[in-house]
PDB file of C-alpha atoms in Angstrom:
ATOM      1  CA  MET Q   1      12.208   1.091 -39.459  1.00 39.00           C
ATOM      2  CA  ASN Q   2       8.905   2.585 -37.827  1.00 43.00           C
ATOM      3  CA  ILE Q   3       6.252   0.539 -37.262  1.00 45.00           C
ATOM      4  CA  HIS Q   4       3.611   3.406 -36.784  1.00 46.00           C
ATOM      5  CA  ILE Q   5       2.720   2.209 -40.518  1.00 45.00           C
ATOM      6  CA  SER Q   6       1.478  -1.462 -39.636  1.00 44.00           C
ATOM      7  CA  LEU Q   7      -1.134   0.940 -37.410  1.00 46.00           C
ATOM      8  CA  LEU Q   8      -3.459   0.652 -40.518  1.00 47.00           C
ATOM      9  CA  ILE Q   9      -3.073  -2.638 -41.479  1.00 46.00           C
ATOM     10  CA  TYR Q  10      -5.297  -5.021 -39.185  1.00 47.00           C
ATOM     11  CA  ASN Q  11      -3.637  -8.275 -40.586  1.00 52.00           C
ATOM     12  CA  PRO Q  12      -0.387  -8.887 -38.497  1.00 53.00           C
ATOM     13  CA  ILE Q  13       1.341 -10.754 -40.933  1.00 56.00           C
ATOM     14  CA  GLU Q  14       0.735  -8.754 -44.012  1.00 57.00           C
ATOM     15  CA  ALA Q  15       2.051  -5.281 -41.658  1.00 58.00           C
ATOM     16  CA  TYR Q  16       5.036  -7.491 -41.404  1.00 58.00           C
ATOM     17  CA  THR Q  17       5.449  -8.382 -44.565  1.00 60.00           C
ATOM     18  CA  ILE Q  18       5.458  -4.583 -45.266  1.00 59.00           C
ATOM     19  CA  ILE Q  19       7.592  -3.520 -42.745  1.00 60.00           C
ATOM     20  CA  LEU Q  20      10.637  -6.172 -43.643  1.00 61.00           C
ATOM     21  CA  LEU Q  21       9.950  -5.570 -47.301  1.00 60.00           C
ATOM     22  CA  CYS Q  22      10.325  -1.403 -46.810  1.00 60.00           C
ATOM     23  CA  GLY Q  23      13.634  -2.480 -44.614  1.00 60.00           C
ATOM     24  CA  ILE Q  24      15.363  -4.225 -47.700  1.00 59.00           C
ATOM     25  CA  ILE Q  25      14.437  -1.483 -49.509  1.00 60.00           C
ATOM     26  CA  ARG Q  26      16.136   1.200 -47.319  1.00 59.00           C
ATOM     27  CA  GLY Q  27      18.708  -1.075 -46.104  1.00 60.00           C
ATOM     28  CA  SER Q  28      17.243  -1.620 -42.225  1.00 59.00           C
ATOM     29  CA  ASP Q  29      18.489  -3.983 -40.137  1.00 58.00           C
ATOM     30  CA  ILE Q  30      15.203  -5.057 -38.809  1.00 56.00           C
ATOM     31  CA  LYS Q  31      14.687  -6.424 -35.674  1.00 58.00           C
ATOM     32  CA  ILE Q  32      11.425  -8.796 -35.277  1.00 54.00           C
ATOM     33  CA  GLY Q  33      10.749  -9.183 -31.160  1.00 54.00           C
ATOM     34  CA  ARG Q  34       8.405 -10.432 -29.186  1.00 52.00           C
ATOM     35  CA  TYR Q  35       7.019  -7.031 -27.902  1.00 51.00           C
ATOM     36  CA  LYS Q  36       6.305  -5.762 -31.051  1.00 58.00           C
ATOM     37  CA  ILE Q  37       4.422  -8.961 -32.409  1.00 58.00           C
ATOM     38  CA  LEU Q  38       2.140  -8.401 -28.938  1.00 59.00           C
ATOM     39  CA  LYS Q  39       1.373  -4.605 -29.974  1.00 60.00           C
ATOM     40  CA  LEU Q  40       0.769  -5.629 -33.536  1.00 60.00           C
ATOM     41  CA  PHE Q  41      -1.892  -8.560 -32.249  1.00 62.00           C
ATOM     42  CA  ILE Q  42      -3.440  -5.639 -30.145  1.00 63.00           C
ATOM     43  CA  PHE Q  43      -3.426  -3.408 -32.967  1.00 64.00           C
ATOM     44  CA  GLY Q  44      -4.708  -5.744 -35.544  1.00 64.00           C
ATOM     45  CA  THR Q  45      -7.542  -7.114 -33.068  1.00 66.00           C
ATOM     46  CA  ILE Q  46      -8.366  -3.960 -32.073  1.00 67.00           C
ATOM     47  CA  THR Q  47      -8.644  -2.588 -35.521  1.00 66.00           C
ATOM     48  CA  PHE Q  48     -10.562  -5.499 -37.163  1.00 67.00           C
ATOM     49  CA  LEU Q  49     -13.568  -5.678 -34.525  1.00 69.00           C
ATOM     50  CA  PHE Q  50     -13.948  -1.932 -35.365  1.00 68.00           C
ATOM     51  CA  GLN Q  51     -13.694  -1.628 -39.187  1.00 69.00           C
ATOM     52  CA  TYR Q  52     -16.700  -4.706 -38.622  1.00 70.00           C
ATOM     53  CA  ILE Q  53     -19.200  -2.814 -36.868  1.00 72.00           C
ATOM     54  CA  PRO Q  54     -20.560  -1.949 -39.961  1.00 74.00           C
ATOM     55  CA  TYR Q  55     -21.761  -4.989 -41.293  1.00 73.00           C
ATOM     56  CA  PHE Q  56     -23.940  -5.453 -38.541  1.00 73.00           C
ATOM     57  CA  TRP Q  57     -26.383  -2.895 -41.421  1.00 75.00           C
ATOM     58  CA  TYR Q  58     -24.640  -4.196 -44.557  1.00 71.00           C
ATOM     59  CA  GLY Q  59     -26.944  -3.351 -46.839  1.00 72.00           C
ATOM     60  CA  LYS Q  60     -28.213  -0.085 -45.423  1.00 75.00           C
ATOM     61  CA  ILE Q  61     -27.452   3.636 -46.074  1.00 78.00           C
ATOM     62  CA  ILE Q  62     -26.162   3.275 -41.832  1.00 81.00           C
ATOM     63  CA  PHE Q  63     -23.338   1.016 -43.684  1.00 78.00           C
ATOM     64  CA  LEU Q  64     -21.717   3.950 -45.652  1.00 73.00           C
ATOM     65  CA  ILE Q  65     -21.971   6.249 -43.147  1.00 80.00           C
ATOM     66  CA  LEU Q  66     -20.586   4.179 -40.198  1.00 78.00           C
ATOM     67  CA  ASN Q  67     -18.413   2.857 -42.851  1.00 74.00           C
ATOM     68  CA  ILE Q  68     -16.710   6.142 -43.276  1.00 75.00           C
ATOM     69  CA  VAL Q  69     -16.552   7.351 -39.556  1.00 78.00           C
ATOM     70  CA  ILE Q  70     -15.326   4.416 -38.777  1.00 72.00           C
ATOM     71  CA  THR Q  71     -12.385   4.534 -41.276  1.00 69.00           C
ATOM     72  CA  TYR Q  72     -11.354   8.059 -41.258  1.00 70.00           C
ATOM     73  CA  PHE Q  73     -12.299   9.414 -37.637  1.00 74.00           C
ATOM     74  CA  VAL Q  74     -12.591   6.474 -34.520  1.00 75.00           C
ATOM     75  CA  LEU Q  75     -10.260   4.337 -36.294  1.00 68.00           C
ATOM     76  CA  PRO Q  76      -7.292   7.134 -35.734  1.00 69.00           C
ATOM     77  CA  VAL Q  77      -8.011   8.906 -32.640  1.00 74.00           C
ATOM     78  CA  VAL Q  78      -8.539   4.935 -31.141  1.00 69.00           C
ATOM     79  CA  ILE Q  79      -4.643   3.975 -32.987  1.00 65.00           C
ATOM     80  CA  LYS Q  80      -3.654   7.446 -31.520  1.00 69.00           C
ATOM     81  CA  ILE Q  81      -4.653   6.425 -28.156  1.00 69.00           C
ATOM     82  CA  ILE Q  82      -3.145   2.536 -27.997  1.00 64.00           C
ATOM     83  CA  PHE Q  83      -0.312   4.396 -29.206  1.00 64.00           C
ATOM     84  CA  LEU Q  84      -0.095   6.828 -26.006  1.00 68.00           C
ATOM     85  CA  ILE Q  85      -1.128   3.459 -23.927  1.00 65.00           C
ATOM     86  CA  MET Q  86       1.765   1.360 -25.460  1.00 62.00           C
ATOM     87  CA  ASP Q  87       4.609   3.977 -24.427  1.00 72.00           C
ATOM     88  CA  ILE Q  88       3.065   4.965 -21.189  1.00 80.00           C
ATOM     89  CA  PHE Q  89       5.284   3.158 -19.292  1.00 81.00           C
ATOM     90  CA  LYS Q  90       8.701   4.700 -20.534  1.00 81.00           C
ATOM     91  CA  TYR Q  91       6.654   7.787 -19.996  1.00 82.00           C
ATOM     92  CA  ILE Q  92       6.062   6.824 -16.022  1.00 85.00           C
ATOM     93  CA  GLU Q  93       9.698   5.674 -15.886  1.00 85.00           C
ATOM     94  CA  ASP Q  94      11.216   8.605 -16.999  1.00 86.00           C
ATOM     95  CA  LEU Q  95       8.950  11.078 -15.246  1.00 86.00           C
ATOM     96  CA  SER Q  96       9.903   8.704 -12.375  1.00 88.00           C
ATOM     97  CA  TYR Q  97      13.564   9.665 -12.237  1.00 87.00           C
ATOM     98  CA  LYS Q  98      12.907  12.864 -13.278  1.00 89.00           C
ATOM     99  CA  ILE Q  99      11.169  13.712 -10.216  1.00 90.00           C
ATOM    100  CA  GLY Q 100      13.303  11.739  -7.836  1.00 87.00           C
ATOM    101  CA  LEU Q 101      16.445  13.522  -9.297  1.00 87.00           C
ATOM    102  CA  LYS Q 102      15.095  16.942  -8.310  1.00 88.00           C
ATOM    103  CA  ILE Q 103      13.472  15.654  -4.647  1.00 88.00           C
ATOM    104  CA  ALA Q 104      17.376  13.853  -4.737  1.00 84.00           C
ATOM    105  CA  ASN Q 105      19.086  18.103  -5.736  1.00 84.00           C
ATOM    106  CA  TYR Q 106      16.713  19.173  -3.201  1.00 82.00           C
ATOM    107  CA  PHE Q 107      17.948  17.684  -0.337  1.00 79.00           C
ATOM    108  CA  HIS Q 108      22.219  17.798  -1.593  1.00 75.00           C
ATOM    109  CA  GLU Q 109      22.093  13.938  -1.766  1.00 76.00           C
ATOM    110  CA  ASP Q 110      24.815  11.932  -3.236  1.00 78.00           C
ATOM    111  CA  ASP Q 111      25.445   9.834  -6.293  1.00 76.00           C
ATOM    112  CA  ASP Q 112      24.065   6.372  -4.204  1.00 77.00           C
ATOM    113  CA  GLY Q 113      20.582   9.004  -2.839  1.00 80.00           C
ATOM    114  CA  ILE Q 114      20.478  10.118  -6.455  1.00 81.00           C
ATOM    115  CA  GLU Q 115      19.953   6.475  -7.519  1.00 83.00           C
ATOM    116  CA  GLU Q 116      17.761   5.436  -4.587  1.00 83.00           C
ATOM    117  CA  THR Q 117      15.354   8.099  -4.676  1.00 86.00           C
ATOM    118  CA  GLN Q 118      14.913   7.823  -8.292  1.00 85.00           C
ATOM    119  CA  TYR Q 119      13.894   3.350  -8.101  1.00 84.00           C
ATOM    120  CA  GLY Q 120      12.043   4.999  -4.269  1.00 86.00           C
ATOM    121  CA  MET Q 121      10.056   7.171  -6.776  1.00 88.00           C
ATOM    122  CA  PHE Q 122       9.728   4.882 -10.001  1.00 87.00           C
ATOM    123  CA  ALA Q 123       7.892   1.950  -7.162  1.00 86.00           C
ATOM    124  CA  ILE Q 124       5.723   4.352  -6.443  1.00 90.00           C
ATOM    125  CA  LEU Q 125       4.921   5.789  -9.510  1.00 89.00           C
ATOM    126  CA  SER Q 126       4.671   1.934 -11.349  1.00 88.00           C
ATOM    127  CA  PHE Q 127       3.191   0.612  -8.163  1.00 89.00           C
ATOM    128  CA  LEU Q 128      -0.201   3.373  -8.363  1.00 90.00           C
ATOM    129  CA  PHE Q 129      -0.393   2.943 -12.249  1.00 89.00           C
ATOM    130  CA  GLU Q 130      -0.552  -1.055 -11.598  1.00 89.00           C
ATOM    131  CA  PHE Q 131      -2.885  -0.690  -8.989  1.00 92.00           C
ATOM    132  CA  GLY Q 132      -4.842   2.398 -10.515  1.00 90.00           C
ATOM    133  CA  THR Q 133      -5.781   0.461 -13.953  1.00 88.00           C
ATOM    134  CA  GLY Q 134      -6.834  -3.131 -11.289  1.00 90.00           C
ATOM    135  CA  LEU Q 135      -8.956  -0.715 -10.321  1.00 92.00           C
ATOM    136  CA  ILE Q 136     -10.769   0.842 -12.903  1.00 89.00           C
ATOM    137  CA  ILE Q 137     -10.805  -2.827 -14.197  1.00 88.00           C
ATOM    138  CA  SER Q 138     -12.403  -3.895 -10.961  1.00 91.00           C
ATOM    139  CA  LEU Q 139     -14.970  -0.913 -10.954  1.00 91.00           C
ATOM    140  CA  ILE Q 140     -15.837  -1.708 -14.711  1.00 85.00           C
ATOM    141  CA  PHE Q 141     -16.630  -5.546 -14.060  1.00 87.00           C
ATOM    142  CA  GLY Q 142     -18.295  -5.141 -10.742  1.00 88.00           C
ATOM    143  CA  TYR Q 143     -15.933  -6.795  -8.284  1.00 91.00           C
ATOM    144  CA  VAL Q 144     -14.354  -4.372  -6.980  1.00 93.00           C
ATOM    145  CA  LYS Q 145     -13.968  -5.486  -3.158  1.00 94.00           C
ATOM    146  CA  TYR Q 146     -12.755  -9.159  -4.056  1.00 95.00           C
ATOM    147  CA  PHE Q 147      -9.662  -6.782  -5.446  1.00 94.00           C
ATOM    148  CA  LEU Q 148      -8.916  -4.453  -2.525  1.00 94.00           C
ATOM    149  CA  ALA Q 149      -9.252  -6.872  -0.167  1.00 94.00           C
ATOM    150  CA  PHE Q 150      -6.943  -9.484  -2.832  1.00 95.00           C
ATOM    151  CA  GLN Q 151      -4.923  -6.510  -3.452  1.00 94.00           C
ATOM    152  CA  ILE Q 152      -4.187  -5.525   0.067  1.00 94.00           C
ATOM    153  CA  THR Q 153      -3.237  -9.420   0.537  1.00 95.00           C
ATOM    154  CA  TYR Q 154      -1.177 -10.114  -2.375  1.00 94.00           C
ATOM    155  CA  CYS Q 155       0.594  -6.945  -1.141  1.00 91.00           C
ATOM    156  CA  PHE Q 156       1.670  -7.980   2.688  1.00 92.00           C
ATOM    157  CA  LEU Q 157       2.709 -11.585   1.314  1.00 92.00           C
ATOM    158  CA  ARG Q 158       5.140 -10.520  -1.940  1.00 89.00           C
ATOM    159  CA  SER Q 159       6.547  -7.602   0.257  1.00 86.00           C
ATOM    160  CA  VAL Q 160       7.652 -10.740   2.549  1.00 87.00           C
ATOM    161  CA  CYS Q 161       7.969 -13.354   0.739  1.00 87.00           C
ATOM    162  CA  GLY Q 162      10.398 -12.248  -2.404  1.00 82.00           C
ATOM    163  CA  GLY Q 163      10.464 -13.969  -5.384  1.00 82.00           C
ATOM    164  CA  GLU Q 164      10.768 -13.881  -8.392  1.00 82.00           C
ATOM    165  CA  HIS Q 165      10.351 -10.302 -10.808  1.00 81.00           C
ATOM    166  CA  CYS Q 166       9.290  -9.469 -13.579  1.00 83.00           C
ATOM    167  CA  LYS Q 167      12.560  -7.709 -16.392  1.00 81.00           C
ATOM    168  CA  THR Q 168      10.806  -4.395 -17.420  1.00 81.00           C
ATOM    169  CA  PHE Q 169       8.128  -2.265 -16.302  1.00 83.00           C
ATOM    170  CA  ALA Q 170       5.468  -3.354 -19.078  1.00 81.00           C
ATOM    171  CA  SER Q 171       6.166  -7.322 -18.008  1.00 84.00           C
ATOM    172  CA  CYS Q 172       5.359  -6.540 -14.559  1.00 86.00           C
ATOM    173  CA  TRP Q 173       2.330  -4.481 -14.855  1.00 87.00           C
ATOM    174  CA  LEU Q 174       0.762  -7.128 -17.288  1.00 85.00           C
ATOM    175  CA  VAL Q 175       1.339  -9.979 -14.613  1.00 89.00           C
ATOM    176  CA  THR Q 176       0.671  -8.134 -11.701  1.00 91.00           C
ATOM    177  CA  ASN Q 177      -3.203  -6.910 -13.587  1.00 90.00           C
ATOM    178  CA  ILE Q 178      -3.214 -10.917 -14.382  1.00 90.00           C
ATOM    179  CA  ILE Q 179      -2.680 -11.722 -10.875  1.00 93.00           C
ATOM    180  CA  SER Q 180      -5.135  -9.918  -9.847  1.00 93.00           C
ATOM    181  CA  PHE Q 181      -7.766 -10.814 -12.036  1.00 92.00           C
ATOM    182  CA  VAL Q 182      -7.167 -14.437 -11.839  1.00 93.00           C
ATOM    183  CA  GLY Q 183      -7.637 -14.187  -7.536  1.00 94.00           C
ATOM    184  CA  SER Q 184     -10.170 -11.827  -7.239  1.00 94.00           C
ATOM    185  CA  MET Q 185     -11.922 -14.311  -9.803  1.00 94.00           C
ATOM    186  CA  MET Q 186     -11.150 -17.409  -7.679  1.00 94.00           C
ATOM    187  CA  ALA Q 187     -12.329 -15.594  -5.114  1.00 94.00           C
ATOM    188  CA  ILE Q 188     -15.947 -14.622  -5.828  1.00 94.00           C
ATOM    189  CA  LEU Q 189     -15.932 -18.529  -6.635  1.00 93.00           C
ATOM    190  CA  LEU Q 190     -14.859 -19.572  -3.208  1.00 92.00           C
ATOM    191  CA  SER Q 191     -17.370 -16.941  -1.722  1.00 91.00           C
ATOM    192  CA  VAL Q 192     -20.539 -18.657  -3.321  1.00 89.00           C
ATOM    193  CA  ASN Q 193     -21.423 -19.775   0.356  1.00 86.00           C
ATOM    194  CA  SER Q 194     -19.448 -20.610   3.822  1.00 85.00           C
ATOM    195  CA  ILE Q 195     -18.104 -24.767   2.947  1.00 89.00           C
ATOM    196  CA  PHE Q 196     -16.618 -23.555  -0.420  1.00 91.00           C
ATOM    197  CA  VAL Q 197     -14.544 -20.537   2.519  1.00 90.00           C
ATOM    198  CA  MET Q 198     -13.938 -23.054   4.815  1.00 91.00           C
ATOM    199  CA  ILE Q 199     -12.122 -25.084   2.345  1.00 92.00           C
ATOM    200  CA  GLY Q 200     -10.254 -21.879   1.069  1.00 92.00           C
ATOM    201  CA  VAL Q 201      -9.346 -21.548   5.025  1.00 92.00           C
ATOM    202  CA  ILE Q 202      -7.852 -24.995   5.273  1.00 93.00           C
ATOM    203  CA  ILE Q 203      -5.593 -24.991   1.520  1.00 93.00           C
ATOM    204  CA  THR Q 204      -4.591 -21.733   2.726  1.00 93.00           C
ATOM    205  CA  PHE Q 205      -3.388 -23.128   5.823  1.00 93.00           C
ATOM    206  CA  LEU Q 206      -1.439 -25.837   4.709  1.00 93.00           C
ATOM    207  CA  ALA Q 207      -0.596 -23.710   1.700  1.00 92.00           C
ATOM    208  CA  SER Q 208       0.534 -20.658   4.327  1.00 92.00           C
ATOM    209  CA  VAL Q 209       2.978 -23.654   6.419  1.00 92.00           C
ATOM    210  CA  ASP Q 210       4.913 -24.983   3.080  1.00 91.00           C
ATOM    211  CA  MET Q 211       5.728 -21.239   2.349  1.00 90.00           C
ATOM    212  CA  PHE Q 212       7.379 -20.914   5.818  1.00 89.00           C
ATOM    213  CA  TYR Q 213      10.130 -22.896   4.778  1.00 87.00           C
ATOM    214  CA  ILE Q 214      10.855 -21.303   1.595  1.00 86.00           C
ATOM    215  CA  ILE Q 215      10.265 -17.276   2.368  1.00 84.00           C
ATOM    216  CA  PRO Q 216      11.649 -15.200   1.774  1.00 80.00           C
ATOM    217  CA  LYS Q 217      12.409 -16.819  -1.490  1.00 80.00           C
ATOM    218  CA  PRO Q 218      16.127 -15.327  -3.189  1.00 74.00           C
ATOM    219  CA  SER Q 219      16.192 -14.150  -6.769  1.00 69.00           C
ATOM    220  CA  GLU Q 220      18.013 -12.151  -9.390  1.00 66.00           C
ATOM    221  CA  ASN Q 221      16.143  -9.064  -8.480  1.00 61.00           C
ATOM    222  CA  SER Q 222      16.011  -9.895  -4.180  1.00 61.00           C
ATOM    223  CA  PRO Q 223      18.742 -11.258  -3.161  1.00 55.00           C
ATOM    224  CA  SER Q 224      18.996 -12.497   0.568  1.00 57.00           C
ATOM    225  CA  ARG Q 225      19.393 -10.665   3.040  1.00 61.00           C
ATOM    226  CA  GLY Q 226      21.426 -12.830   5.607  1.00 63.00           C
ATOM    227  CA  SER Q 227      20.337 -12.457   9.196  1.00 67.00           C
ATOM    228  CA  ARG Q 228      17.548 -10.331   7.994  1.00 72.00           C
ATOM    229  CA  ASP Q 229      16.021 -12.888   6.565  1.00 76.00           C
ATOM    230  CA  ILE Q 230      14.710 -13.694   9.797  1.00 84.00           C
ATOM    231  CA  GLU Q 231      13.418 -10.629  10.356  1.00 85.00           C
ATOM    232  CA  PHE Q 232      10.594 -11.381   6.913  1.00 86.00           C
ATOM    233  CA  LYS Q 233      10.013 -14.788   8.165  1.00 88.00           C
ATOM    234  CA  ARG Q 234       8.875 -13.077  11.514  1.00 90.00           C
ATOM    235  CA  ARG Q 235       6.838 -10.884  10.247  1.00 91.00           C
ATOM    236  CA  TYR Q 236       5.328 -13.191   7.889  1.00 91.00           C
ATOM    237  CA  ILE Q 237       4.002 -15.202  10.818  1.00 92.00           C
ATOM    238  CA  LYS Q 238       2.649 -12.464  12.987  1.00 93.00           C
ATOM    239  CA  GLY Q 239       1.160 -11.515   9.385  1.00 93.00           C
ATOM    240  CA  THR Q 240      -0.294 -15.106   8.591  1.00 93.00           C
ATOM    241  CA  CYS Q 241      -1.743 -15.949  12.150  1.00 93.00           C
ATOM    242  CA  VAL Q 242      -3.805 -12.451  12.192  1.00 93.00           C
ATOM    243  CA  LEU Q 243      -4.966 -12.975   8.230  1.00 92.00           C
ATOM    244  CA  ILE Q 244      -6.131 -17.222   9.241  1.00 92.00           C
ATOM    245  CA  PHE Q 245      -8.030 -15.516  11.829  1.00 93.00           C
ATOM    246  CA  LEU Q 246     -10.155 -13.142  10.208  1.00 91.00           C
ATOM    247  CA  SER Q 247     -10.820 -15.076   7.694  1.00 91.00           C
ATOM    248  CA  CYS Q 248     -12.363 -17.620   9.814  1.00 90.00           C
ATOM    249  CA  ILE Q 249     -13.963 -15.036  12.050  1.00 91.00           C
ATOM    250  CA  LEU Q 250     -15.717 -12.703   9.239  1.00 89.00           C
ATOM    251  CA  VAL Q 251     -17.304 -15.831   8.223  1.00 84.00           C
ATOM    252  CA  PHE Q 252     -20.262 -15.999  10.293  1.00 84.00           C
ATOM    253  CA  PHE Q 253     -20.233 -11.922  10.403  1.00 85.00           C
ATOM    254  CA  ASN Q 254     -21.751 -11.936   6.562  1.00 83.00           C
ATOM    255  CA  MET Q 255     -18.148 -10.953   5.133  1.00 88.00           C
ATOM    256  CA  GLN Q 256     -17.636 -14.226   2.617  1.00 90.00           C
ATOM    257  CA  PHE Q 257     -15.381 -11.805   0.538  1.00 92.00           C
ATOM    258  CA  VAL Q 258     -12.847 -10.716   2.561  1.00 93.00           C
ATOM    259  CA  SER Q 259     -12.595 -14.431   3.801  1.00 93.00           C
ATOM    260  CA  ALA Q 260     -12.209 -16.030  -0.039  1.00 94.00           C
ATOM    261  CA  SER Q 261      -9.850 -12.612  -0.967  1.00 94.00           C
ATOM    262  CA  ILE Q 262      -7.026 -13.586   1.567  1.00 95.00           C
ATOM    263  CA  CYS Q 263      -7.675 -17.274   0.690  1.00 95.00           C
ATOM    264  CA  SER Q 264      -7.873 -16.474  -2.817  1.00 95.00           C
ATOM    265  CA  ALA Q 265      -4.051 -14.010  -2.089  1.00 95.00           C
ATOM    266  CA  TYR Q 266      -2.498 -17.081  -0.483  1.00 95.00           C
ATOM    267  CA  ILE Q 267      -3.187 -19.426  -2.720  1.00 95.00           C
ATOM    268  CA  MET Q 268      -1.874 -17.168  -5.778  1.00 94.00           C
ATOM    269  CA  CYS Q 269       1.238 -16.228  -3.854  1.00 93.00           C
ATOM    270  CA  TYR Q 270       2.282 -20.267  -3.114  1.00 93.00           C
ATOM    271  CA  ILE Q 271       1.229 -20.798  -6.667  1.00 93.00           C
ATOM    272  CA  MET Q 272       3.956 -17.967  -7.663  1.00 91.00           C
ATOM    273  CA  LEU Q 273       6.627 -18.762  -5.186  1.00 90.00           C
ATOM    274  CA  SER Q 274       6.888 -22.619  -6.979  1.00 89.00           C
ATOM    275  CA  LYS Q 275       8.496 -23.025 -10.141  1.00 88.00           C
ATOM    276  CA  TYR Q 276       5.023 -22.648 -12.142  1.00 88.00           C
ATOM    277  CA  GLY Q 277       4.434 -19.391 -11.256  1.00 87.00           C
ATOM    278  CA  GLU Q 278       8.483 -18.783 -12.363  1.00 85.00           C
ATOM    279  CA  LYS Q 279       7.880 -19.888 -15.533  1.00 86.00           C
ATOM    280  CA  PHE Q 280       4.886 -17.838 -15.901  1.00 85.00           C
ATOM    281  CA  ILE Q 281       6.718 -14.237 -15.515  1.00 85.00           C
ATOM    282  CA  ASN Q 282       9.489 -15.601 -17.465  1.00 82.00           C
ATOM    283  CA  VAL Q 283       7.053 -15.970 -20.336  1.00 80.00           C
ATOM    284  CA  PHE Q 284       6.302 -12.220 -20.359  1.00 73.00           C
ATOM    285  CA  LYS Q 285      10.092 -11.013 -21.102  1.00 66.00           C
ATOM    286  CA  PHE Q 286       8.746  -7.745 -23.134  1.00 60.00           C
TER     287      PHE Q 286
END
């Protein structure tokens, strides 16, 4: 059963009622998943907001004109754009595997080499998409310098600390952007004055000491590497010493946003390594 007919209805409950009725008539097996509910909620909210615009001029001729334009021109275009965005995850995944296969075949690699090349290409494209989305959001809302400083620090921590991973590209994209947004907002709050920054540095130091004893934290996607875990700890110690030193020094050079962003990245990483962070990640199973 195709879900597209529900895009013309801004009430998700009505949309699913029609989908289920059509499924019963056709004898189809309808599966209502969390991801479809999320899609319907997004579509429904956006279409409802667009349909509400003409009511700002209710009782005037512009109401009629806007109602016709939005209903027959704007909404179809918006729905098409949203639909393409929702499908972009699969497109990027398929594209990365195609490019990886061509590269692997060019270098005459075996089956294991092909799989590694495809995964590497997917990791690059998915990171660029996640980073690009976060960068665009930060440019729109004006916190790009906090975003960049936070992202650099958090990527380093993520590479050495391990921890829980999302199951799908779509959920990874959403969780990554939520973490980046919350972390950047936290950095903005910490950078209000130097006292807040120094409190953040103290919290960062305490959190970094505790993190040392649990990293690299194994998970299903990043199992323990045995003796190589020591190398991850060494990289963590070196990087942490440099970053905490910079956090303290840059406060005196009127670059509190960098110090605050570093502190925010450590705090967010510490939270995501905890059981609460793992529960948060497991919420997004679509």
